[in-house]
Amino acid sequence: MPPLVVVLVGSLVYVGAPVRMRFELSRGSLDHFAQTVSEGTAPGKRNWIGLYPVEHLEKARRAFGFMIEDTGFFGSYGFAWSANGEPDIDAPGYYRHFDGQWYIWIDD
């Protein structure tokens, strides 16, 4: 039985289930924040957006993004939102489409 549990947990992590679940649990807060920023409200200083501790925020003309605090040894990551395609944030890293207008922002 324990090997089966290890394989099951490993499979869920491999397909990104924990990331997807945390994102969906935070979706209301993320979408609300995206809407207010896209309407012109300055993002201001935030400590949390949903279940994500915010390290810092970046805003561009048609996008914004935030890095998540303490994301690991191999680089930082966060989320970016863009109304029209890939975010135009002038910051290091790259973007991978995640869901709708949301992108994962990876700063390696």
CSV table of C-alpha atoms in Angstrom, one decimal:
chain,number,residue,atom,x,y,z
A,1,MET,CA,0.0,0.0,0.0
A,2,PRO,CA,2.7,2.6,0.8
A,3,PRO,CA,4.3,2.3,-2.7
A,4,LEU,CA,0.9,3.0,-4.2
A,5,VAL,CA,0.5,6.1,-2.1
A,6,VAL,CA,3.9,7.4,-3.1
A,7,VAL,CA,3.2,6.8,-6.8
A,8,LEU,CA,-0.2,8.5,-6.5
A,9,VAL,CA,1.2,11.6,-4.7
A,10,GLY,CA,4.1,11.7,-7.1
A,11,SER,CA,1.7,11.6,-10.1
A,12,LEU,CA,-0.4,14.4,-8.7
A,13,VAL,CA,2.6,16.6,-8.2
A,14,TYR,CA,4.0,15.8,-11.6
A,15,VAL,CA,0.8,16.9,-13.4
A,16,GLY,CA,0.6,20.1,-11.3
A,17,ALA,CA,-2.4,19.3,-9.2
A,18,PRO,CA,-1.2,21.3,-6.1
A,19,VAL,CA,-0.5,24.4,-8.2
A,20,ARG,CA,-3.9,24.2,-10.0
A,21,MET,CA,-5.8,23.6,-6.7
A,22,ARG,CA,-4.1,26.6,-4.9
A,23,PHE,CA,-4.7,28.8,-8.0
A,24,GLU,CA,-8.4,27.8,-8.1
A,25,LEU,CA,-8.9,28.4,-4.4
A,26,SER,CA,-7.4,31.9,-4.9
A,27,ARG,CA,-9.1,32.5,-8.2
A,28,GLY,CA,-11.7,35.0,-6.8
A,29,SER,CA,-9.1,37.2,-5.1
A,30,LEU,CA,-6.8,36.9,-8.2
A,31,ASP,CA,-9.5,37.9,-10.6
A,32,HIS,CA,-10.8,40.7,-8.4
A,33,PHE,CA,-7.2,42.1,-8.1
A,34,ALA,CA,-6.7,41.8,-11.8
A,35,GLN,CA,-10.0,43.7,-12.5
A,36,THR,CA,-9.1,46.6,-10.2
A,37,VAL,CA,-5.6,47.0,-11.6
A,38,SER,CA,-6.9,46.7,-15.2
A,39,GLU,CA,-9.4,49.5,-14.4
A,40,GLY,CA,-6.5,51.8,-13.5
A,41,THR,CA,-6.2,51.4,-9.8
A,42,ALA,CA,-2.6,51.3,-8.7
A,43,PRO,CA,-1.7,47.9,-7.3
A,44,GLY,CA,-0.2,49.4,-4.1
A,45,LYS,CA,1.6,47.2,-1.6
A,46,ARG,CA,0.1,43.8,-1.1
A,47,ASN,CA,1.1,41.2,1.4
A,48,TRP,CA,-1.3,38.5,0.1
A,49,ILE,CA,-3.4,37.8,-3.0
A,50,GLY,CA,-5.6,34.8,-2.2
A,51,LEU,CA,-3.4,32.1,-0.8
A,52,TYR,CA,-0.2,33.6,-2.2
A,53,PRO,CA,2.3,35.7,-0.2
A,54,VAL,CA,3.4,38.5,-2.5
A,55,GLU,CA,7.1,39.2,-2.7
A,56,HIS,CA,6.8,42.2,-5.1
A,57,LEU,CA,4.4,43.5,-7.8
A,58,GLU,CA,5.3,44.7,-11.3
A,59,LYS,CA,2.9,46.7,-13.5
A,60,ALA,CA,3.1,47.4,-17.2
A,61,ARG,CA,0.8,49.2,-19.7
A,62,ARG,CA,-1.5,46.3,-20.2
A,63,ALA,CA,-0.4,43.7,-17.6
A,64,PHE,CA,0.7,43.2,-14.1
A,65,GLY,CA,2.5,40.4,-12.3
A,66,PHE,CA,3.7,39.4,-8.9
A,67,MET,CA,6.3,37.1,-7.5
A,68,ILE,CA,5.4,34.7,-4.8
A,69,GLU,CA,7.6,34.8,-1.6
A,70,ASP,CA,9.9,31.8,-0.8
A,71,THR,CA,9.2,29.8,-3.9
A,72,GLY,CA,12.3,27.6,-3.9
A,73,PHE,CA,16.0,27.1,-4.5
A,74,PHE,CA,16.0,27.1,-8.3
A,75,GLY,CA,14.4,30.5,-9.0
A,76,SER,CA,11.3,32.5,-8.3
A,77,TYR,CA,7.9,32.2,-9.8
A,78,GLY,CA,4.7,34.0,-9.7
A,79,PHE,CA,1.7,34.9,-11.8
A,80,ALA,CA,1.1,37.6,-14.4
A,81,TRP,CA,-2.2,38.7,-15.9
A,82,SER,CA,-2.5,40.3,-19.3
A,83,ALA,CA,-5.6,41.5,-21.1
A,84,ASN,CA,-4.1,40.9,-24.6
A,85,GLY,CA,-1.6,38.0,-25.0
A,86,GLU,CA,1.7,37.5,-23.3
A,87,PRO,CA,2.4,40.1,-20.6
A,88,ASP,CA,4.6,43.1,-21.6
A,89,ILE,CA,6.2,43.4,-18.2
A,90,ASP,CA,9.8,44.7,-18.4
A,91,ALA,CA,11.3,42.4,-15.9
A,92,PRO,CA,13.6,39.3,-16.0
A,93,GLY,CA,12.1,35.9,-16.7
A,94,TYR,CA,9.6,34.4,-19.1
A,95,TYR,CA,5.9,33.5,-19.2
A,96,ARG,CA,4.0,30.3,-19.7
A,97,HIS,CA,0.2,30.5,-20.3
A,98,PHE,CA,-1.7,29.0,-17.4
A,99,ASP,CA,-5.4,29.7,-17.6
A,100,GLY,CA,-7.5,32.4,-19.4
A,101,GLN,CA,-5.6,35.7,-19.1
A,102,TRP,CA,-3.2,34.3,-16.4
A,103,TYR,CA,0.4,33.3,-17.0
A,104,ILE,CA,3.0,31.7,-14.8
A,105,TRP,CA,5.9,34.1,-14.5
A,106,ILE,CA,9.2,32.3,-14.1
A,107,ASP,CA,12.3,34.2,-13.1
A,108,ASP,CA,15.3,31.8,-13.3
